[in-house]
Coordinates of C-alpha atoms in Angstrom, one line a residue:
X96 CA -40.5 79.2 -41.4
X97 CA -40.0 77.8 -44.9
X98 CA -37.4 80.4 -45.8
X99 CA -35.5 79.6 -42.7
X100 CA -35.6 75.9 -43.6
X101 CA -34.2 76.8 -47.0
X102 CA -31.3 78.5 -45.5
X103 CA -30.6 75.8 -43.0
X104 CA -30.7 73.0 -45.6
X105 CA -28.8 74.7 -48.4
X106 CA -26.1 76.6 -46.6
X107 CA -22.5 75.9 -47.6
X108 CA -21.6 75.1 -44.0
X109 CA -24.5 72.6 -43.5
X110 CA -22.5 69.4 -44.1
X111 CA -22.8 67.2 -40.9
X112 CA -24.3 64.3 -42.8
X113 CA -21.7 64.1 -45.6
X114 CA -19.0 64.6 -43.0
X115 CA -20.2 61.7 -41.0
X116 CA -20.6 59.5 -44.1
X117 CA -17.1 60.1 -45.5
X118 CA -15.5 59.8 -42.0
X119 CA -17.0 56.3 -41.7
X120 CA -15.8 55.4 -45.2
X121 CA -12.3 56.7 -44.4
X122 CA -12.2 54.8 -41.1
X123 CA -13.3 51.6 -42.8
X124 CA -11.3 51.6 -46.1
X125 CA -8.7 54.4 -46.3
X126 CA -5.9 55.7 -44.1
X127 CA -6.0 59.4 -45.1
X128 CA -8.2 62.4 -44.6
X129 CA -8.0 63.4 -48.3
X130 CA -11.4 61.9 -49.2
X131 CA -13.1 64.1 -46.6
X132 CA -11.6 67.3 -47.9
X133 CA -12.5 66.4 -51.5
X134 CA -16.1 65.4 -50.7
X135 CA -16.6 68.8 -48.9
X136 CA -15.3 70.6 -52.0
X137 CA -17.7 68.6 -54.2
X138 CA -20.6 69.4 -51.8
X139 CA -19.8 73.0 -52.0
X140 CA -19.7 73.0 -55.8
X141 CA -23.2 71.4 -55.9
X142 CA -24.6 73.9 -53.4
X143 CA -23.2 76.8 -55.4
X144 CA -24.7 75.5 -58.5
X145 CA -28.1 75.0 -56.9
X146 CA -28.1 78.5 -55.6
X147 CA -28.4 79.7 -59.2
X148 CA -31.5 77.6 -59.7
X149 CA -33.3 78.6 -56.4
X150 CA -35.3 81.8 -56.8
X151 CA -34.3 84.6 -54.3
X152 CA -36.6 87.1 -52.8
X153 CA -35.2 90.0 -54.9
X154 CA -35.8 88.3 -58.1
X155 CA -39.3 87.2 -57.1
X156 CA -40.2 90.8 -56.1
X157 CA -38.9 92.2 -59.4
X158 CA -40.8 89.6 -61.4
X159 CA -44.0 90.5 -59.5
X160 CA -43.5 94.2 -60.1
X161 CA -42.9 93.6 -63.8
X162 CA -46.0 91.4 -63.9
X163 CA -48.1 94.1 -62.2
X164 CA -46.8 96.8 -64.4
X165 CA -47.5 94.8 -67.5
X166 CA -51.0 93.8 -66.4
X167 CA -52.0 97.4 -65.3
X168 CA -51.4 98.7 -68.9
X169 CA -53.3 95.9 -70.5
X170 CA -56.0 95.6 -67.9
X171 CA -58.8 97.1 -70.0
X172 CA -58.2 94.5 -72.7
X173 CA -58.0 91.6 -70.3
X174 CA -60.8 89.2 -70.1
X175 CA -62.0 87.5 -66.8
X176 CA -60.5 84.1 -67.9
X177 CA -57.1 85.6 -68.6
X178 CA -57.1 87.3 -65.3
X179 CA -57.9 84.0 -63.5
X180 CA -55.2 82.3 -65.5
X181 CA -52.6 84.9 -64.4
X182 CA -53.6 84.6 -60.8
X183 CA -53.3 80.8 -60.9
X184 CA -49.9 81.1 -62.6
X185 CA -48.7 83.6 -60.0
X186 CA -49.8 81.3 -57.1
X187 CA -48.0 78.3 -58.7
X188 CA -44.9 80.4 -59.2
X189 CA -44.9 81.5 -55.6
X190 CA -45.6 78.0 -54.3
X191 CA -43.6 75.5 -56.4
X192 CA -44.7 71.9 -56.7
X193 CA -43.1 69.1 -54.8
X194 CA -41.4 67.8 -57.9
X195 CA -39.8 71.2 -58.5
X196 CA -38.8 71.5 -54.9
X197 CA -37.2 68.1 -54.9
X198 CA -35.2 68.8 -58.1
X199 CA -33.6 71.9 -56.4
X200 CA -32.8 70.1 -53.1
X201 CA -29.9 67.8 -52.3
X202 CA -31.0 64.6 -50.5
X203 CA -29.2 61.7 -48.8
X204 CA -28.8 59.8 -52.1
X205 CA -26.8 62.8 -53.4
X206 CA -24.6 62.5 -50.4
X207 CA -23.7 58.9 -51.2
X208 CA -23.0 59.9 -54.8
X209 CA -20.8 62.7 -53.8
X210 CA -18.9 60.4 -51.4
X211 CA -18.4 57.9 -54.2
X212 CA -17.3 60.7 -56.6
X213 CA -14.6 61.8 -54.2
X214 CA -13.3 58.3 -53.9
X215 CA -13.5 57.8 -57.7
X216 CA -11.4 61.0 -58.3
X217 CA -8.8 59.6 -55.8
X218 CA -8.8 56.3 -57.5
X219 CA -9.7 54.5 -54.3
X220 CA -10.8 50.8 -54.9
X221 CA -14.2 51.4 -53.2
X222 CA -17.2 50.1 -55.1
X223 CA -20.8 51.1 -55.2
X224 CA -21.7 47.7 -53.9
X225 CA -19.6 48.4 -50.8
X226 CA -21.4 51.7 -50.2
X227 CA -24.7 50.0 -50.6
X228 CA -23.8 47.3 -48.2
X229 CA -22.7 49.8 -45.6
X230 CA -26.0 51.6 -45.9
X231 CA -28.0 48.4 -45.5
X232 CA -25.8 47.3 -42.6
X233 CA -26.4 50.6 -40.8
X234 CA -22.8 51.5 -40.5
X235 CA -22.9 54.3 -43.1
X236 CA -25.2 57.2 -42.3
X237 CA -28.2 56.9 -44.5
X238 CA -31.4 55.3 -43.0
X239 CA -30.7 56.9 -39.6
X240 CA -29.6 60.3 -40.8
X241 CA -32.3 62.1 -38.9
X242 CA -30.7 61.1 -35.6
X243 CA -27.6 63.2 -36.4
X244 CA -29.7 66.4 -36.8
X245 CA -30.4 68.1 -33.4
X246 CA -33.9 68.1 -32.2
X247 CA -34.1 71.9 -32.1
X248 CA -33.2 72.0 -35.8
X249 CA -35.5 69.1 -36.8
X250 CA -38.5 70.9 -35.3
X251 CA -37.9 74.0 -37.3
X252 CA -37.4 72.2 -40.6
X253 CA -40.3 72.1 -43.1
X254 CA -41.9 68.7 -43.6
X255 CA -40.3 68.3 -47.0
X256 CA -36.8 68.5 -45.5
X257 CA -37.8 66.2 -42.6
X258 CA -38.9 63.7 -45.2
X259 CA -35.5 63.8 -47.0
X260 CA -33.8 62.7 -43.7
X261 CA -35.9 59.5 -43.6
X262 CA -35.2 57.8 -47.0
X263 CA -37.0 54.6 -48.0
X264 CA -35.0 51.4 -48.8
X265 CA -33.7 51.1 -52.3
X266 CA -36.5 50.0 -54.5
X267 CA -34.1 48.1 -56.7
X268 CA -30.4 47.4 -56.3
X269 CA -29.3 49.4 -59.4
X270 CA -30.7 52.7 -58.0
X271 CA -27.4 53.8 -56.5
X272 CA -25.7 53.1 -59.8
X273 CA -28.2 55.2 -61.6
X274 CA -27.8 58.1 -59.1
X275 CA -24.0 58.0 -59.5
X276 CA -24.3 58.1 -63.3
X277 CA -26.7 61.0 -63.3
X278 CA -24.5 62.9 -60.8
X279 CA -21.4 62.4 -62.9
X280 CA -23.2 63.4 -66.1
X281 CA -24.5 66.5 -64.4
X282 CA -21.1 67.6 -63.2
X283 CA -19.5 66.8 -66.5
X284 CA -22.1 68.9 -68.4
X285 CA -22.3 71.9 -66.1
X286 CA -18.8 72.1 -64.6
X287 CA -16.8 70.3 -67.3
X288 CA -15.4 67.8 -64.8
X289 CA -13.7 64.8 -66.3
X290 CA -13.7 61.5 -64.3
X291 CA -11.1 58.7 -64.4
X292 CA -11.7 55.1 -64.8
X293 CA -12.4 53.0 -61.7
X294 CA -9.4 51.3 -60.2
X295 CA -10.4 48.1 -61.9
X296 CA -7.1 46.3 -61.2
X297 CA -7.4 46.4 -57.4
X298 CA -11.2 45.9 -57.5
X299 CA -11.0 42.8 -59.6
X300 CA -8.2 41.4 -57.5
X301 CA -10.2 42.0 -54.3
X302 CA -13.3 40.3 -55.9
X303 CA -11.2 37.3 -56.9
X304 CA -10.1 37.0 -53.3
X305 CA -13.6 37.5 -51.8
X306 CA -15.1 35.0 -54.2
X307 CA -12.2 32.5 -53.4
X308 CA -11.5 32.0 -57.1
X309 CA -8.2 30.9 -58.6
X310 CA -5.7 33.7 -59.3
X311 CA -5.7 32.9 -63.0
X312 CA -9.2 34.5 -63.2
X313 CA -7.7 37.9 -62.3
X314 CA -5.1 37.9 -65.1
X315 CA -7.6 36.5 -67.7
X316 CA -10.2 39.2 -66.8
X317 CA -7.7 41.9 -67.6
X318 CA -6.7 40.2 -70.8
X319 CA -10.3 39.7 -72.0
X320 CA -11.0 43.4 -71.4
X321 CA -8.0 44.3 -73.6
X322 CA -9.2 41.9 -76.3
X323 CA -12.6 43.5 -76.4
X324 CA -11.2 47.0 -76.2
X325 CA -13.4 47.6 -73.1
X326 CA -12.5 50.4 -70.7
X327 CA -13.8 51.1 -67.2
X328 CA -15.0 54.6 -67.2
X329 CA -18.6 55.7 -66.8
X330 CA -20.5 56.0 -70.1
X331 CA -21.9 59.5 -69.8
X332 CA -23.0 59.8 -73.4
X333 CA -25.9 57.5 -74.1
X334 CA -29.4 57.5 -75.7
X335 CA -32.6 56.9 -73.9
X336 CA -33.8 53.3 -74.6
X337 CA -30.4 52.2 -75.8
X338 CA -29.4 48.6 -75.4
X339 CA -26.8 47.5 -72.9
X340 CA -27.9 49.9 -70.1
X341 CA -26.1 47.9 -67.4
X342 CA -22.8 48.1 -69.3
X343 CA -22.8 51.8 -68.7
X344 CA -21.6 51.1 -65.2
X345 CA -18.0 50.1 -65.1
X346 CA -18.2 47.9 -62.0
X347 CA -21.1 45.8 -63.5
X348 CA -19.0 45.6 -66.7
X349 CA -16.0 44.3 -64.8
X350 CA -17.9 41.7 -62.9
X351 CA -19.6 40.5 -66.1
X352 CA -16.2 40.0 -67.6
X353 CA -15.0 38.1 -64.6
X354 CA -18.0 35.7 -64.8
X355 CA -17.4 35.1 -68.4
X356 CA -13.8 34.2 -67.7
X357 CA -14.8 31.9 -64.9
X358 CA -17.2 30.1 -67.2
X359 CA -14.5 29.8 -69.9
X360 CA -11.5 28.7 -67.8
X361 CA -13.3 26.8 -65.0
X362 CA -16.8 25.6 -66.3
X363 CA -19.4 25.0 -63.7
X364 CA -20.9 21.9 -65.4
X365 CA -19.9 18.3 -65.2
X366 CA -18.6 18.1 -68.8
X367 CA -15.0 16.8 -69.1
X368 CA -12.6 19.1 -71.1
X369 CA -9.1 18.2 -71.8
X370 CA -6.1 20.5 -72.5
X371 CA -3.6 20.0 -75.3
X372 CA -0.6 20.5 -73.0
X373 CA 0.4 21.1 -69.4
X374 CA 0.9 24.8 -70.1
X375 CA -2.6 25.2 -71.4
X376 CA -4.9 27.6 -69.4
X377 CA -7.4 24.7 -69.1
X378 CA -4.9 22.3 -67.5
X379 CA -6.6 22.8 -64.1
X380 CA -10.2 22.4 -63.2
X381 CA -12.1 23.8 -60.3
X382 CA -13.8 21.6 -57.7
X383 CA -17.0 23.6 -57.6
X384 CA -18.7 21.2 -55.1
X385 CA -15.9 21.7 -52.6
X386 CA -15.9 25.5 -53.3
X387 CA -19.6 25.7 -52.5
X388 CA -19.4 23.5 -49.4
X389 CA -16.3 25.0 -47.9
X390 CA -16.2 28.6 -49.1
X391 CA -19.6 30.0 -50.1
X392 CA -22.1 28.1 -47.9
X393 CA -20.3 28.5 -44.6
X394 CA -19.5 32.1 -45.4
X395 CA -23.1 32.8 -46.2
X396 CA -24.4 31.3 -43.0
X397 CA -21.8 33.2 -41.0
X398 CA -22.8 36.5 -42.7
X399 CA -26.5 35.8 -42.0
X400 CA -26.2 34.8 -38.4
X401 CA -25.5 38.2 -36.8
X402 CA -27.2 40.2 -39.5
X403 CA -29.7 37.9 -41.0
X404 CA -32.5 40.6 -41.4
X405 CA -30.3 43.5 -42.5
X406 CA -30.8 47.1 -41.6
X407 CA -33.3 47.8 -44.4
X408 CA -35.2 44.6 -43.6
X409 CA -35.5 45.5 -39.9
X410 CA -36.7 49.0 -40.7
X411 CA -39.5 47.6 -42.9
X412 CA -40.8 45.1 -40.4
X413 CA -44.4 45.4 -39.1
X414 CA -45.8 44.4 -35.7
X415 CA -47.0 41.0 -37.1
X416 CA -43.5 40.3 -38.5
X417 CA -42.0 41.0 -35.0
X418 CA -44.3 38.5 -33.3
X419 CA -43.2 35.8 -35.6
X420 CA -39.5 36.3 -34.9
X421 CA -37.5 33.7 -33.0
X422 CA -35.4 34.5 -29.9
X423 CA -32.1 35.4 -31.7
X424 CA -33.9 37.6 -34.3
X425 CA -36.0 39.2 -31.6
X426 CA -32.9 40.2 -29.7
X427 CA -31.5 41.6 -32.9
X428 CA -34.6 43.6 -33.6
X429 CA -34.7 45.0 -30.1
X430 CA -31.0 46.0 -30.3
X431 CA -31.7 47.7 -33.6
X432 CA -34.8 49.4 -32.1
X433 CA -32.9 50.7 -29.2
X434 CA -30.1 52.0 -31.3
X435 CA -32.1 53.7 -34.0
X436 CA -35.7 54.4 -32.7
X437 CA -35.5 54.8 -29.0
X438 CA -34.6 58.3 -27.9
X439 CA -33.8 60.0 -24.6
X440 CA -34.7 63.5 -25.9
X441 CA -37.0 65.4 -23.6
X442 CA -39.1 68.1 -25.2
X443 CA -39.9 71.0 -23.0
X444 CA -42.6 72.7 -25.1
X445 CA -45.9 71.8 -26.5
X446 CA -48.0 68.8 -25.5
X447 CA -44.9 66.7 -25.0
X448 CA -43.6 69.2 -22.4
X449 CA -46.3 68.1 -20.0
X450 CA -44.6 64.7 -19.6
X451 CA -41.1 66.1 -19.4
X452 CA -40.6 65.3 -15.7
X453 CA -42.0 61.8 -16.1
X454 CA -39.7 61.2 -19.1
X455 CA -36.7 62.3 -17.2
X456 CA -37.5 60.0 -14.3
X457 CA -38.2 57.1 -16.7
X458 CA -34.9 57.5 -18.5
X459 CA -33.1 57.8 -15.2
X460 CA -34.2 54.4 -14.1
X461 CA -34.2 52.8 -17.5
X462 CA -31.4 54.4 -19.5
X463 CA -30.7 53.5 -23.1
X464 CA -27.2 52.0 -23.3
X465 CA -25.8 52.7 -26.7
X466 CA -22.7 50.8 -27.8
X467 CA -20.4 52.0 -30.5
X468 CA -20.2 49.8 -33.6
X469 CA -16.9 47.9 -33.6
X470 CA -15.0 48.4 -36.8
X471 CA -13.0 45.5 -38.2
X472 CA -9.5 46.6 -39.1
X473 CA -8.3 46.5 -42.7
X474 CA -5.5 44.1 -41.7
X475 CA -7.9 41.5 -40.4
X476 CA -10.0 41.7 -43.5
X477 CA -7.0 41.4 -45.8
X478 CA -5.7 38.4 -43.8
X479 CA -9.0 36.7 -44.0
X480 CA -9.3 37.2 -47.8
X481 CA -5.7 36.0 -48.3
X482 CA -6.4 32.8 -46.4
X483 CA -9.5 32.3 -48.5
X484 CA -7.5 32.7 -51.7
X485 CA -4.9 30.2 -50.5
X486 CA -7.6 27.7 -49.7
X487 CA -9.1 28.3 -53.2
X488 CA -5.8 27.3 -54.8
X489 CA -6.1 23.9 -53.1
X490 CA -9.4 23.2 -54.8
X491 CA -7.8 23.0 -58.2
X492 CA -7.5 19.6 -59.7
X493 CA -5.5 18.7 -62.9
X494 CA -7.2 17.7 -66.1
X495 CA -6.1 14.8 -68.2
X496 CA -4.0 16.0 -71.0
X497 CA -4.9 14.8 -74.5
X498 CA -2.5 16.0 -77.2
X499 CA -3.3 16.6 -80.8
X500 CA -1.7 13.3 -81.8
X501 CA -3.7 11.3 -79.2
X502 CA -6.8 13.1 -80.3
X503 CA -6.4 11.8 -83.9
X504 CA -5.9 8.2 -82.7
X505 CA -8.8 8.4 -80.2
X506 CA -12.2 7.3 -81.5
X507 CA -14.2 9.3 -78.9
X508 CA -14.7 13.1 -79.2
X509 CA -12.3 15.2 -77.1
X510 CA -13.9 18.3 -75.7
X511 CA -11.6 21.4 -75.5
X512 CA -11.9 24.7 -73.5
X513 CA -15.0 26.6 -74.6
X514 CA -17.0 23.7 -75.9
X515 CA -20.5 23.2 -74.5
X516 CA -20.5 26.8 -73.3
X517 CA -23.9 27.7 -71.9
X518 CA -25.4 31.2 -72.2
X519 CA -27.9 32.0 -69.5
X520 CA -30.3 34.7 -70.6
X521 CA -32.7 34.8 -67.6
X522 CA -32.4 34.1 -63.9
X523 CA -34.5 31.0 -64.4
X524 CA -31.7 29.4 -66.5
X525 CA -29.3 29.5 -63.6
X526 CA -28.8 26.1 -61.9
X527 CA -26.5 24.6 -59.4
X528 CA -23.2 26.3 -58.9
X529 CA -23.9 28.8 -61.6
X530 CA -26.8 30.2 -59.5
X531 CA -24.5 30.4 -56.4
X532 CA -21.8 32.3 -58.4
X533 CA -24.2 34.8 -59.9
X534 CA -25.8 35.5 -56.5
X535 CA -22.5 36.1 -54.9
X536 CA -21.3 38.3 -57.7
X537 CA -24.4 40.4 -57.9
X538 CA -24.2 41.0 -54.2
X539 CA -20.6 42.3 -54.4
X540 CA -21.3 44.6 -57.4
X541 CA -24.6 45.9 -55.9
X542 CA -27.1 44.9 -58.6
X543 CA -29.9 42.3 -59.0
X544 CA -29.3 38.8 -60.2
X545 CA -31.4 39.6 -63.2
X546 CA -29.2 42.6 -64.1
X547 CA -26.1 40.5 -63.6
X548 CA -27.5 37.8 -66.0
X549 CA -28.2 40.5 -68.6
X550 CA -24.8 42.1 -68.2
X551 CA -23.0 38.7 -68.7
X552 CA -25.1 37.9 -71.7
X553 CA -24.1 41.1 -73.3
X554 CA -20.5 40.4 -72.7
X555 CA -20.9 36.9 -74.1
X556 CA -22.5 38.5 -77.3
X557 CA -19.4 40.7 -77.7
X558 CA -17.0 37.8 -77.3
X559 CA -19.0 35.8 -79.9
X560 CA -18.8 38.8 -82.3
X561 CA -15.1 39.1 -81.8
X562 CA -14.6 35.4 -82.4
X563 CA -16.5 35.5 -85.6
X564 CA -14.6 38.5 -86.8
X565 CA -11.3 36.8 -86.1
X566 CA -12.5 33.7 -88.0
X567 CA -13.4 35.8 -91.1
X568 CA -10.0 37.5 -91.0
X569 CA -8.2 34.2 -90.7
X570 CA -10.1 32.7 -93.6

């Protein structure tokens, strides 16, 4: 049975789960079938590479024969302890441990990484944060993957493979970033594959629109990246324990740059800063209070109303949690339970076969009505983000211009752009609108708020070093 499970799970044609995942991504974000073909090719490459690691029956038989031949000639000189050691080693070789078995088996997390790798090779502006959001939302096949496997196949799978079809929620948000980086590093080392940079131009532009930030942030982010000489490819060569772990991920790197630009051009505090002229980049200020009231808070409430608990949260709820739910959340939980847990499958064999007639009658009178998830068209999403960007431009207010001549005649100190810049090193340092901005940005990029704070702090350190270097060169 185990051998049969090996063949079922590792065959080159066994790709229903990656097929379903990439089809959902294609329907949601792309208009071509090219990602599906490319992901299938990547899946085949991974399977062919794993076949060299998995021991076959012929090689095992040959190894056993060689071991028996070797031990038969040295048997008179072998002690009882050595004989026991060899028997134990032979048993461990024939029955590999769970860690060794998992290392040679593709799981659902590998499916997500291969889907992202295919999109990366095509330079599609799909981020890891989007894929993670689709998994938690239940739209992308991850937590409910076991439902796509036929019952007859699930019953014949070993317990190890059945466990792979029921993954646990992400223990930390950066787990998918780590998995993608490990997968790219493996393919680069073993196949020699070279990966392009992420499509940072389109990604940063979409982030600016989703965050309802001024369009000036988009251009300044690209300029700051050029000043720091920072690219947007995955850092495949790194040392264990090296600082700046989060900056290995290009999407975290890009979002950290964007936050630094926002804090420079449109500070989130109440300190008044005055430009030198009307063409200065700091000539406009952002009304962050109106931004939080009209853009972020209503959007957050709107997002949480239909999906307040989230797919992963619903899956981890216990019976005591369900009893404490209100009416709307209870309806949401029952809909989720009907869609993902309830099943009309009738087993004909075993103990369950005794109740087969009863189950058929029960499902006949109480059928499970499944509704297909409605997909929002890309045009509607683009129009909504464009409207948000237009409203964001109305939140800009002009700053009072104080020229150099006026500054010399003025007795009070005139603050310029970059003065009183605050560096936040821990999530506890975030206050007010800064906390709202970091939370929204970390949700888009798919990392924790703590990780986002560390990434921004690292970028701020690089900016400070570059500024000090320019001052020394100027002096």
